[in-house]
Structures are given as C-alpha cells and as structure tokens.
Tab-separated table of C-alpha atoms in Angstrom:
chain	number	residue	atom	x	y	z
A	1	MET	CA	-6.077	-19.288	-9.697
A	2	ILE	CA	-2.380	-18.577	-9.178
A	3	LEU	CA	-0.205	-20.660	-11.488
A	4	LEU	CA	3.257	-21.773	-10.425
A	5	ARG	CA	4.576	-22.029	-13.763
A	6	ARG	CA	3.454	-18.760	-14.587
A	7	LEU	CA	5.272	-17.089	-11.620
A	8	LEU	CA	8.615	-19.245	-12.330
A	9	GLY	CA	8.363	-18.187	-15.831
A	10	ASP	CA	8.074	-14.484	-14.873
A	11	VAL	CA	11.149	-14.687	-12.595
A	12	LEU	CA	13.237	-16.534	-15.041
A	13	ARG	CA	12.385	-13.905	-17.676
A	14	ARG	CA	13.349	-11.230	-15.199
A	15	GLN	CA	16.703	-12.664	-14.370
A	16	ARG	CA	17.590	-13.211	-17.963
A	17	GLN	CA	16.347	-9.637	-18.863
A	18	ARG	CA	18.393	-8.242	-15.807
A	19	GLN	CA	21.551	-9.817	-17.450
A	20	GLY	CA	20.686	-8.216	-20.694
A	21	ARG	CA	20.659	-11.693	-22.235
A	22	THR	CA	18.562	-13.081	-25.200
A	23	LEU	CA	16.368	-16.138	-25.215
A	24	ARG	CA	18.890	-17.494	-27.828
A	25	GLU	CA	21.920	-17.019	-25.661
A	26	VAL	CA	20.330	-18.512	-22.551
A	27	SER	CA	18.838	-21.323	-24.648
A	28	SER	CA	22.319	-22.235	-26.174
A	29	SER	CA	23.887	-22.111	-22.819
A	30	ALA	CA	21.383	-24.314	-21.158
A	31	ARG	CA	21.084	-26.663	-24.049
A	32	VAL	CA	17.258	-26.127	-24.290
A	33	SER	CA	15.500	-25.384	-27.595
A	34	LEU	CA	14.652	-21.524	-27.893
A	35	GLY	CA	10.963	-22.351	-28.505
A	36	TYR	CA	10.797	-24.459	-25.383
A	37	LEU	CA	12.676	-21.890	-23.081
A	38	SER	CA	10.303	-19.183	-24.438
A	39	GLU	CA	6.991	-21.246	-23.538
A	40	VAL	CA	8.569	-21.882	-19.881
A	41	GLU	CA	9.270	-18.244	-19.530
A	42	ARG	CA	5.551	-17.494	-20.696
A	43	GLY	CA	4.277	-20.088	-18.209
A	44	GLN	CA	2.932	-22.286	-20.834
A	45	LYS	CA	5.250	-25.320	-20.114
A	46	GLU	CA	6.051	-26.882	-16.736
A	47	ALA	CA	9.847	-27.095	-16.533
A	48	SER	CA	11.442	-30.278	-14.755
A	49	SER	CA	13.896	-29.818	-12.280
A	50	GLU	CA	16.681	-31.036	-14.572
A	51	LEU	CA	15.646	-28.253	-17.061
A	52	LEU	CA	15.470	-25.503	-14.105
A	53	SER	CA	18.904	-26.579	-13.190
A	54	SER	CA	20.396	-26.347	-16.714
A	55	ILE	CA	18.669	-22.764	-16.950
A	56	CYS	CA	19.858	-21.675	-13.669
A	57	ASP	CA	23.449	-22.635	-14.471
A	58	ALA	CA	23.237	-20.924	-17.703
A	59	LEU	CA	22.028	-17.720	-16.064
A	60	ASP	CA	24.601	-18.228	-13.206
A	61	VAL	CA	21.805	-18.169	-10.563
A	62	ARG	CA	21.444	-20.517	-7.689
A	63	MET	CA	18.162	-22.501	-7.854
A	64	SER	CA	17.618	-21.697	-4.203
A	65	GLU	CA	17.655	-17.971	-5.162
A	66	LEU	CA	15.222	-18.576	-8.086
A	67	MET	CA	12.851	-20.429	-5.744
A	68	ARG	CA	12.991	-17.725	-3.049
A	69	GLU	CA	11.946	-15.220	-5.599
A	70	VAL	CA	9.121	-17.317	-6.953
A	71	SER	CA	8.176	-18.045	-3.225
A	72	ASP	CA	8.106	-14.273	-2.417
A	73	GLU	CA	5.871	-13.668	-5.741
A	74	LEU	CA	3.726	-16.535	-4.602
A	75	ALA	CA	3.065	-15.144	-1.029
A	76	LEU	CA	2.143	-11.633	-2.535
A	77	ALA	CA	-0.219	-13.245	-5.069
A	78	GLU	CA	-1.875	-15.099	-2.236
A	79	LEU	CA	-2.294	-12.122	-0.164
A	80	ALA	CA	-3.786	-10.182	-2.936
A	81	ALA	CA	-6.215	-12.962	-3.721
A	82	SER	CA	-6.992	-13.190	-0.123
A	83	ALA	CA	-7.755	-9.541	0.373
A	84	ALA	CA	-9.812	-9.536	-2.934
A	85	ALA	CA	-11.890	-12.260	-1.684
A	86	SER	CA	-12.505	-10.976	2.003
A	87	ASP	CA	-13.048	-7.364	1.232
A	88	PRO	CA	-16.778	-6.857	0.113
A	89	VAL	CA	-17.557	-4.547	-2.567
A	90	PRO	CA	-18.624	-1.488	-0.798
A	91	ALA	CA	-22.350	-0.508	-1.321
A	92	PRO	CA	-23.323	2.760	-3.041
A	93	VAL	CA	-23.937	5.447	-0.701
A	94	PRO	CA	-27.631	6.431	-0.921
A	95	ALA	CA	-28.282	10.037	-1.737
A	96	PRO	CA	-29.541	11.914	1.358
A	97	VAL	CA	-33.309	11.886	1.781
A	98	ARG	CA	-34.825	15.334	2.089
A	99	PRO	CA	-37.889	15.567	4.434
A	100	LYS	CA	-41.008	16.634	2.831
A	101	LEU	CA	-42.404	19.932	4.457
A	102	ASN	CA	-45.781	19.595	6.450
A	103	SER	CA	-46.567	23.035	6.673
A	104	VAL	CA	-45.009	26.487	6.141
A	105	SER	CA	-46.286	29.447	8.202
A	106	VAL	CA	-44.917	32.918	7.888
A	107	THR	CA	-45.303	35.300	10.824
A	108	SER	CA	-44.686	39.095	10.517
A	109	LEU	CA	-44.491	41.139	13.686
A	110	ALA	CA	-45.676	44.629	13.664
A	111	GLY	CA	-42.953	47.106	14.121
A	112	VAL	CA	-40.134	44.484	13.832
A	113	PRO	CA	-37.646	45.031	10.838
A	114	GLU	CA	-37.216	41.246	10.267
A	115	GLU	CA	-39.384	38.477	9.334
A	116	ARG	CA	-39.396	34.980	10.972
A	117	VAL	CA	-40.196	32.014	9.057
A	118	THR	CA	-40.964	28.689	10.820
A	119	ILE	CA	-40.852	25.631	8.626
A	120	LYS	CA	-42.138	22.223	10.014
A	121	SER	CA	-40.811	19.042	8.872
A	122	PRO	CA	-41.442	15.589	9.911
A	123	ALA	CA	-38.403	15.382	11.836
A	124	ASP	CA	-37.804	18.964	13.471
A	125	VAL	CA	-38.716	22.503	13.351
A	126	VAL	CA	-36.584	24.940	11.586
A	127	ASP	CA	-36.541	28.716	12.475
A	128	VAL	CA	-35.261	30.942	9.713
A	129	VAL	CA	-34.781	34.640	10.447
A	130	ALA	CA	-34.613	36.872	7.281
A	131	ALA	CA	-33.280	40.387	7.900
C-alpha cells in the first residue's frame, strides 16, 4: 500500500537536505517541534495543511512545488505497483526431455572405411557417420 504521508515526508526530507539544513534549523524556522518534524519526515505523522505551509515557508519552497514532487513520486509508485501486480512470475523453464532410444543398430559395410550407425528414437531416426 502506498502511504501519502510517507511520500510527503520523503520529499520534505530531500528538500531540507538539498539545502544542507538540519532538522533543528527548519523546525525552529517553521515553529514546529523538532520531534514532530522528524516524525512527519519519516511518514509517521500526518501533517496538516497549516503545518505544511509553515514547513514550506521555512524551506522557502512553494507548496505547489512540494505537492507536484509528491504527485510525481506517487505516480511512479502506482506504476511500479501496477506493473508488479500485472506481471506474472515466469514459470521455471523445464529441462529438455531426452528421448529414450528404442534400438541401436550398427552396420558395417565391407570394403568401406567408415562405419554408419543408425540410432532410432521415438521421434526420429538419426544417422551418425564415423570416419
């Protein structure tokens, strides 16, 4: 199951890390407790629109940009989940079955320097010429 709060937290964390800022700096600017911001980034807490607005202001990121990135992540996650659900697991390829031989006859021709061996199998007859 795809959790929106987890995707949102991942995007917020990446935005903060791109700026090289700490949780403490952003939580202070956003006037949100460090622990709560950490839980939002880890996808453990649902952030209200007011809280998201404060965090976006602290990160100097438009909420629409944040939501667009979350939307892109969600679309990729849905595609991956859909592909995984629709692609059946390929069945193992069976080992080739070798036919059992019905009979083997060896014929030697007088005065001919080679031997011809005829091998009969259920499917076909195979001639092997040995020099």
